Short mmCIF file of C-alpha atoms in Angstrom, two decimals:
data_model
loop_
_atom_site.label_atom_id
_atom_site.label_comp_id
_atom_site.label_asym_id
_atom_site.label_seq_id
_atom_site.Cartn_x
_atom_site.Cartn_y
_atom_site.Cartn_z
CA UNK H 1 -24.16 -38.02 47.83
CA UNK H 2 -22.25 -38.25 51.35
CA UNK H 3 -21.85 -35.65 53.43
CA UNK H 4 -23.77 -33.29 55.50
CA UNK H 5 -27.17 -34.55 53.03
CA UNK H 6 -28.13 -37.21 51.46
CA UNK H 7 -31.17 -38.45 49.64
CA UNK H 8 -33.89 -40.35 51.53
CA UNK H 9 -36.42 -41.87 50.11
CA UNK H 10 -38.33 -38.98 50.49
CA UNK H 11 -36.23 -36.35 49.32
CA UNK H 12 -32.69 -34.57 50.88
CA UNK H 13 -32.55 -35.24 53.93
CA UNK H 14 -30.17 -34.07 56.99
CA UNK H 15 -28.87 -37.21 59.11
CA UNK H 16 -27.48 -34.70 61.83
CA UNK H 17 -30.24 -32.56 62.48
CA UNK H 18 -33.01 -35.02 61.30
CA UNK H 19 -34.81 -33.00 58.91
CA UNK H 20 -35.60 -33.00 55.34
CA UNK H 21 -35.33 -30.19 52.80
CA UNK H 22 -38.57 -29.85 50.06
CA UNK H 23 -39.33 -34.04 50.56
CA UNK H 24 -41.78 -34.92 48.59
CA UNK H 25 -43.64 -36.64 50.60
CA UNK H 26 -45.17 -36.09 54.49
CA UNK H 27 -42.11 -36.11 56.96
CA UNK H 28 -41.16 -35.77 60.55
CA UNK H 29 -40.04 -32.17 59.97
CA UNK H 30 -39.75 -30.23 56.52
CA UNK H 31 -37.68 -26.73 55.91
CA UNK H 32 -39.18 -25.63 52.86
CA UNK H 33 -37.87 -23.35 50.20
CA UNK H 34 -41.01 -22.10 49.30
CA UNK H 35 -44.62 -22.89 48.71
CA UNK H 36 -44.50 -24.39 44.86
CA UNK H 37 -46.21 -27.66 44.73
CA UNK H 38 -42.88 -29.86 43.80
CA UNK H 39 -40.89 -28.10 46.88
CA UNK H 40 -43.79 -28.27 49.70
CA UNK H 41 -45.67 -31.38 50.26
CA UNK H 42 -48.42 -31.83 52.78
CA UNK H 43 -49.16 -34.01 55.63
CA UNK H 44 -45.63 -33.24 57.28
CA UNK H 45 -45.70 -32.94 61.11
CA UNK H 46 -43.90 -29.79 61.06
CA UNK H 47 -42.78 -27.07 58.79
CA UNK H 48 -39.95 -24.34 58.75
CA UNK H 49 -39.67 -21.59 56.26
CA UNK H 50 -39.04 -18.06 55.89
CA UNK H 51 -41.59 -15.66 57.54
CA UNK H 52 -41.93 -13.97 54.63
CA UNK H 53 -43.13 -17.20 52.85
CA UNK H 54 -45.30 -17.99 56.13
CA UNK H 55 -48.72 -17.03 54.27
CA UNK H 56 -48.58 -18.33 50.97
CA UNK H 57 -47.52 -21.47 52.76
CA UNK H 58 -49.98 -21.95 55.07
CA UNK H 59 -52.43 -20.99 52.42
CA UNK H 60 -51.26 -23.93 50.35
CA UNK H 61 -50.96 -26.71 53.29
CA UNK H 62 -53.64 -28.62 55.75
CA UNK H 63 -55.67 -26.41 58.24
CA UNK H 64 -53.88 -26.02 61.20
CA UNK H 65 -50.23 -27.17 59.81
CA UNK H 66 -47.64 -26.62 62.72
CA UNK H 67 -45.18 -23.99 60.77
CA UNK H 68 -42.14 -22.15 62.38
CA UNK H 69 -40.58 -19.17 60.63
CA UNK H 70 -37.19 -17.66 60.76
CA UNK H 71 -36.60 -14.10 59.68
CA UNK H 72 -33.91 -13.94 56.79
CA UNK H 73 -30.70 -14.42 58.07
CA UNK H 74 -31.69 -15.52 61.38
CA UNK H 75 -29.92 -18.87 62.87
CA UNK H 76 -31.40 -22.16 64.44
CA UNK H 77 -29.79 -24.83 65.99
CA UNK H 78 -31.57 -28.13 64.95
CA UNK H 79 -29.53 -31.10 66.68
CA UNK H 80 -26.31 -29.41 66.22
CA UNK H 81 -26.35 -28.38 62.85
CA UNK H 82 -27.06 -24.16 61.85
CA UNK H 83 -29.93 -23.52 59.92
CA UNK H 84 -30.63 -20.07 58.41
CA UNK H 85 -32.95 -19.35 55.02
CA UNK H 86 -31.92 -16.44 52.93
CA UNK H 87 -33.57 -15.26 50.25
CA UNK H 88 -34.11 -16.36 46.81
CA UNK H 89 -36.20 -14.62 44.91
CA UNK H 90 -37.71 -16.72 43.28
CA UNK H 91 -41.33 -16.03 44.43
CA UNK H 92 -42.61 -14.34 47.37
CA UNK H 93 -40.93 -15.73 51.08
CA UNK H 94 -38.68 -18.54 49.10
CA UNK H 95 -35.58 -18.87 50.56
CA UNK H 96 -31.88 -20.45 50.38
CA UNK H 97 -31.44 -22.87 53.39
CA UNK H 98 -27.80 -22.36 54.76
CA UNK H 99 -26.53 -25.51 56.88
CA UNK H 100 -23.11 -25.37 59.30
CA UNK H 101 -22.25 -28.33 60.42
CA UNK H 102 -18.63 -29.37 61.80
CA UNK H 103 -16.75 -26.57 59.71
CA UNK H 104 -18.24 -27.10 56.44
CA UNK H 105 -20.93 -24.57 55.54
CA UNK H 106 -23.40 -26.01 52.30
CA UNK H 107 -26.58 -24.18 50.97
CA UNK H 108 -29.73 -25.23 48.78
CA UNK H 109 -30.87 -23.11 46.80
CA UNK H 110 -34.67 -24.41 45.71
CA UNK H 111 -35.62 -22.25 43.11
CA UNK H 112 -34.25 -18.59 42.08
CA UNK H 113 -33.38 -15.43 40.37
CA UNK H 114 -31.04 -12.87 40.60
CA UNK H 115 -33.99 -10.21 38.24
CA UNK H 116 -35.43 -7.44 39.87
CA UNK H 117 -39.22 -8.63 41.04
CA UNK H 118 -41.06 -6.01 43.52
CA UNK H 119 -43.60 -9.31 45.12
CA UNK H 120 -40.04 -10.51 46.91
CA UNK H 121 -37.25 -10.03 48.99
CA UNK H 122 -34.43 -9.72 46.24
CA UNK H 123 -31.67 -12.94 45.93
CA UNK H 124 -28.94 -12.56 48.09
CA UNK H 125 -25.43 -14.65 47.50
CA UNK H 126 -24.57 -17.24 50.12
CA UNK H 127 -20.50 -18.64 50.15
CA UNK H 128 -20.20 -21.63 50.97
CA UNK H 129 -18.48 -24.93 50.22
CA UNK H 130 -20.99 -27.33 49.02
CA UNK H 131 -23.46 -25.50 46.79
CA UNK H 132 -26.77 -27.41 45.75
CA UNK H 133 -28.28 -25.63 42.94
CA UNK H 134 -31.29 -25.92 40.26
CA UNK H 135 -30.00 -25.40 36.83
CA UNK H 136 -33.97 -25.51 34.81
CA UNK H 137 -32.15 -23.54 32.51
CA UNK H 138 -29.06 -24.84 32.45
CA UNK H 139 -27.86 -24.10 29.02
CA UNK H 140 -26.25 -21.66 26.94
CA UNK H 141 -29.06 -20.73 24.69
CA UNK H 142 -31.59 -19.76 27.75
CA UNK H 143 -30.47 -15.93 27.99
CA UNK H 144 -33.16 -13.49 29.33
CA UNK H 145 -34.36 -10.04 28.34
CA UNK H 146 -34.47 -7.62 30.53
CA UNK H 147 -37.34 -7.59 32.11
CA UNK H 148 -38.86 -3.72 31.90
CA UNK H 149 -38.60 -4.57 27.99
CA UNK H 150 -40.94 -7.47 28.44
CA UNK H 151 -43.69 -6.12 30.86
CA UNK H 152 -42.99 -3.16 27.75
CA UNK H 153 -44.09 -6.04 24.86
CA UNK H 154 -47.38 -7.14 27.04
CA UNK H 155 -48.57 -3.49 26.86
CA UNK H 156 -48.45 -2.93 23.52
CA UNK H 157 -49.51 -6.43 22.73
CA UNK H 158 -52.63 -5.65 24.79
CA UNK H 159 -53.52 -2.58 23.32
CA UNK H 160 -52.91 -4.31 20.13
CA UNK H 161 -55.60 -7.13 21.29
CA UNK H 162 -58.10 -3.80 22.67
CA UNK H 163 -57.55 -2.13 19.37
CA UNK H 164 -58.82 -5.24 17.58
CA UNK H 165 -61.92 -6.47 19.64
CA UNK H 166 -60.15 -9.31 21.16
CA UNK H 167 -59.42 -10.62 24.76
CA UNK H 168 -55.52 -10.57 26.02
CA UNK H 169 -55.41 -13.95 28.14
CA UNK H 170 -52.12 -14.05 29.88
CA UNK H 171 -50.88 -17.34 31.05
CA UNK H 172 -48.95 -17.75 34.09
CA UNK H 173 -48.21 -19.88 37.26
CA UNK H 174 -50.79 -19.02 39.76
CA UNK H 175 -48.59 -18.66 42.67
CA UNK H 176 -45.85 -16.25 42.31
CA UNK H 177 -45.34 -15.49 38.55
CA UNK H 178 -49.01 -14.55 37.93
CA UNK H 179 -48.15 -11.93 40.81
CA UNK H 180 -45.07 -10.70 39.57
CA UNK H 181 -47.68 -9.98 35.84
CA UNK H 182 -50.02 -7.61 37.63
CA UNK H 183 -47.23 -6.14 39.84
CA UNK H 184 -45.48 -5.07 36.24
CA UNK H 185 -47.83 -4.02 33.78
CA UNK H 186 -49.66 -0.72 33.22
CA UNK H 187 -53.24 -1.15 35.18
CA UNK H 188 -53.84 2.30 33.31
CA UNK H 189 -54.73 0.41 29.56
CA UNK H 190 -57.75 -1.82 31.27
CA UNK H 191 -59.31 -3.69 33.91
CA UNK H 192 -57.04 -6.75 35.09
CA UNK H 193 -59.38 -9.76 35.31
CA UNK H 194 -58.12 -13.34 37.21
CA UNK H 195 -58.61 -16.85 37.31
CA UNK H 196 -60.13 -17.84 40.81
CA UNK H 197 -56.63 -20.05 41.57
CA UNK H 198 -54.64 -16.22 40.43
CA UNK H 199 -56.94 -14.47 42.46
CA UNK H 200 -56.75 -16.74 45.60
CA UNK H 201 -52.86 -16.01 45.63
CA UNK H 202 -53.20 -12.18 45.04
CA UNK H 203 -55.64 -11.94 48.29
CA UNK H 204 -52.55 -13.94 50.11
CA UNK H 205 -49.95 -11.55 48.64
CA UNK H 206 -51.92 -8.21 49.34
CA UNK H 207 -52.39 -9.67 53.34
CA UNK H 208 -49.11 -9.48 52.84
CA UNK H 209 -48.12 -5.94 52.42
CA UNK H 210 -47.75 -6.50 48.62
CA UNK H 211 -49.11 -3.78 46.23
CA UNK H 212 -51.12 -4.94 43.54
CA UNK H 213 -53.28 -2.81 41.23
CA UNK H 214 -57.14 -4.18 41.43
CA UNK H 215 -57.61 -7.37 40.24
CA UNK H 216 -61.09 -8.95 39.51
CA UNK H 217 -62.42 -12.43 40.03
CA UNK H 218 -63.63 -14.17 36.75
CA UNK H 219 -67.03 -15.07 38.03
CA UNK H 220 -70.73 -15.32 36.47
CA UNK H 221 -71.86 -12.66 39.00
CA UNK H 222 -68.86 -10.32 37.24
CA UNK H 223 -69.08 -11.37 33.79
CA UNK H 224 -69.17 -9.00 31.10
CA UNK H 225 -70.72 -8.65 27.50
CA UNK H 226 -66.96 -6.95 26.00
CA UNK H 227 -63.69 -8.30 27.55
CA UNK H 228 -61.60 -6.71 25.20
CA UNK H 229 -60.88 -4.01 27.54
CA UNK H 230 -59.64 -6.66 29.59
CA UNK H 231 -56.65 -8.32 30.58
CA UNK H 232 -57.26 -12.23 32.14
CA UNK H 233 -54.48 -13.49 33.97
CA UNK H 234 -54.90 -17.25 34.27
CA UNK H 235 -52.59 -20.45 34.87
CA UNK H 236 -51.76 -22.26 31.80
CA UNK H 237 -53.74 -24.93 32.39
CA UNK H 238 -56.86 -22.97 31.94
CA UNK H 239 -55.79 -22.98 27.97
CA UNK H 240 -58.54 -24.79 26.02
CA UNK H 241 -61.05 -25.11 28.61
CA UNK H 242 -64.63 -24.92 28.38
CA UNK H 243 -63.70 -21.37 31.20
CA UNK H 244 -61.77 -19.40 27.96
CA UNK H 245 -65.10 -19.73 25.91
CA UNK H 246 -66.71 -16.22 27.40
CA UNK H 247 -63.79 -14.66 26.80
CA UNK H 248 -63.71 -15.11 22.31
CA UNK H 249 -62.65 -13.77 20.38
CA UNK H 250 -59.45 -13.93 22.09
CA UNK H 251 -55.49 -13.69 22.18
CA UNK H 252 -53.88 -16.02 24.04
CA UNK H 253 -49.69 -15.48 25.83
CA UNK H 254 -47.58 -16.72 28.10
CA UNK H 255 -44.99 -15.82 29.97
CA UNK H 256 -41.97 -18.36 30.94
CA UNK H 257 -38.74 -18.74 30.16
CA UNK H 258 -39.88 -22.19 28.26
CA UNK H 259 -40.69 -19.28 25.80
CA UNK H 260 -37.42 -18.20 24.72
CA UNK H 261 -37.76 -21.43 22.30
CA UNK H 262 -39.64 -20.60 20.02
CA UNK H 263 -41.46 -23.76 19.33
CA UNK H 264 -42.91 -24.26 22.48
CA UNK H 265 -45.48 -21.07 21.58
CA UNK H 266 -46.47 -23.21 18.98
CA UNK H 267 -46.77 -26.35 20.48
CA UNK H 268 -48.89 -24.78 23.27
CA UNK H 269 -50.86 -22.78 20.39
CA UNK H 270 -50.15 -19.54 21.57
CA UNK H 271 -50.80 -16.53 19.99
CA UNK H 272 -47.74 -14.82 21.77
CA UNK H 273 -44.80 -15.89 24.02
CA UNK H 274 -43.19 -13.71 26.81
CA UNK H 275 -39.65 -14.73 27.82
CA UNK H 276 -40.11 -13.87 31.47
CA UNK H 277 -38.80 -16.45 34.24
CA UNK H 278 -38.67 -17.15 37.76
CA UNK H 279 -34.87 -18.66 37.68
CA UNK H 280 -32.00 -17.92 36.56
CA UNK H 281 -30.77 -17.67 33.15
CA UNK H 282 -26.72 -19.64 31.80
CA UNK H 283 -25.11 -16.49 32.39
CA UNK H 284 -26.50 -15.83 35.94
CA UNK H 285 -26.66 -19.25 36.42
CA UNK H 286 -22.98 -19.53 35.95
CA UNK H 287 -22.15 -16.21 37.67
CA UNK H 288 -24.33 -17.03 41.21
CA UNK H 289 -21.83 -20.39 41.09
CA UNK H 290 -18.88 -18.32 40.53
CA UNK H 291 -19.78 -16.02 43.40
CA UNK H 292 -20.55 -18.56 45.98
CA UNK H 293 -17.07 -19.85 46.09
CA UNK H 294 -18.09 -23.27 46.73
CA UNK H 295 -16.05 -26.16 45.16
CA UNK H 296 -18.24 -28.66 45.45
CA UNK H 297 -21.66 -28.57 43.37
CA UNK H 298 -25.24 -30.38 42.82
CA UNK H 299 -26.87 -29.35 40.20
CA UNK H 300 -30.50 -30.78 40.17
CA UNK H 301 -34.15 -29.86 38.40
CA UNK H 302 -33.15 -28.86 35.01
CA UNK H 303 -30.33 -30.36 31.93
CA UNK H 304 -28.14 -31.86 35.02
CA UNK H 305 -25.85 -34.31 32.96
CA UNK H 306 -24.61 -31.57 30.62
CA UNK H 307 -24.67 -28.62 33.40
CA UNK H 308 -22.34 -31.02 35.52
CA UNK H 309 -19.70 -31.97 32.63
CA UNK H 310 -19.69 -27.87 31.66
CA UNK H 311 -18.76 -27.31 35.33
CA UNK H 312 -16.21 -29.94 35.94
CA UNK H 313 -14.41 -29.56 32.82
CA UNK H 314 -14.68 -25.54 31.96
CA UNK H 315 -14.69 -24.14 35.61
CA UNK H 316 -12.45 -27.21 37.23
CA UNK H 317 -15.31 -27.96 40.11
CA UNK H 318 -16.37 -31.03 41.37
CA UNK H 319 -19.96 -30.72 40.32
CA UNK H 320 -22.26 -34.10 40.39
CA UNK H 321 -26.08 -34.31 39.39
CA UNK H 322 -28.64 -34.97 41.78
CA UNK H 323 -31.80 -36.50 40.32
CA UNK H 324 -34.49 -34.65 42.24
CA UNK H 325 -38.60 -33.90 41.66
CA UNK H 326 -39.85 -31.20 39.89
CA UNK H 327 -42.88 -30.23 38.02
CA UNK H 328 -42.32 -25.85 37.79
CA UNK H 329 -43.32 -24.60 34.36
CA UNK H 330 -41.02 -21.90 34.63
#
């Protein structure tokens, strides 16, 4: 990779302006994309992100972590080189970072969607003319639903689970798409229950001007005798654990885009699967490229090899993989 980046041993990294982007590991200074485990790494001296991603950063990073915001759209000079975040989508405060740099403008995406999600500032498009994208879903058969027809499917599915006596346990990333769940379905069927990592992140959404229905903490002090009113919104990797016994006889779903293959409900043992995501889908995917004008491209977290050869030899693009971390479920 030459150029305006490059990868460091600790992840892309800016030789002009001396800053990483997401590293992995503690740096000098970090601009993060947003607050998702694989993109913001503690211990870094300093941090830069959107303002709107401000609290669910700090929230995740060491007490007292020096972090500067910028206001979407607004520019800062770092050595020479333009910085300015714009947003993504992706969860609440995550953000494109747009670098200009001696007449060549290149953007990062981190993670993203173009769907409508009420927790975040909406995508926006950024030209440019290097474009360094994700592509988790990089291939033709990940195509999503609209989303109004999913929240529609966890209704009825948990008035299905009320009508029979059982538990609706919805699994979903604690930070952002566990969020995005409450924000969309009908608080009028039942009490919304959480897991104490779901519920940590709604108290740093709601500082946030976000409007959630009520949401409960899972806790001894609030347990009840009948859950099946309920519905328990929990990170996946609550499934199986000795926490999911008080809640039998249960149904358990989850919502990804991992989902839209069907086998991966069973391998997980799920009872239902909801294709919902937090990135794009191949046609958006392909369409966000299209739009950006760029004719350069990095495609990194997701099927790179194949996304790469589809974009050199279908679109004509000089498009290159970039082997980067990540660890997002989707």
């Amino acid at each position: 990779m030459d150029g305006l980046l490059t990868v460091s041993d600790d992840g892309l990294y800016c030789p002009a302006g001396d800053f990483h982007i997401d590293p992995h590991r503690p740096v000098q200074r970090a601009v993060v994309t947003h607050a998702h485990g694989d993109h913001a790494a503690r211990g870094s001296e300093h941090y830069l992100t959107s303002a709107e991603g401000e609290g669910v950063l700090r929230h995740r990073m060491l007490d007292g972590a020096s972090i500067q915001t910028l206001s979407y759209g607004e520019t800062l000079d770092i050595n020479g080189v333009t910085v300015s975040l714009h947003p993504a989508g992706h969860i609440r405060g995550s953000a494109q970072v747009r670098l200009e740099h001696g007449g060549e403008v290149w953007v990062v995406t981190g993670d993203y969607k173009v769907a409508a999600d009420r927790t975040c500032t909406p995508f926006e498009l950024v030209e440019c003319d290097v474009f360094i994208t994700e592509c988790t879903f990089g291939l033709p058969i990940y195509r999503w639903p609209d989303p109004a027809d999913v929240f529609e499917k966890i209704n009825r599915w948990w008035k299905k689970n009320q009508e029979e006596g059982k538990t609706s346990v919805l699994f979903g990333y604690s930070l952002g798409k566990a969020q995005r769940l409450i924000a969309g379905v009908d608080p009028s069927i039942g009490p919304i229950y959480c897991h104490g990592a779901v519920q940590k992140m709604n108290a740093v959404y709601r500082e946030d001007g976000v409007d959630l229905p009520p949401t409960t903490y899972v806790s001894d002090e609030n347990a009840l005798d009948d859950w099946s009113e309920a519905l328990v919104v929990a990170p996946s990797s609550a499934g199986g654990s000795r926490w999911m016994q008080r809640f039998d006889p249960v149904s358990t779903g989850f919502a990804s885009g991992w989902m839209r293959i069907r086998g991966n409900k069973r391998r997980r043992s799920l009872d239902r699967g909801f294709v919902l995501s937090d990135h794009l889908d191949w046609p958006n995917l392909n369409a966000v490229i299209d739009g950006t004008g760029a004719e350069t491209i990095y495609v990194t977290h997701g099927n790179n090899d194949s996304f790469a050869r589809w974009l050199n030899e279908e679109k004509g693009l000089d498009a290159r993989e970039l082997p980067l971390r990540s660890q997002y479920d989707g």
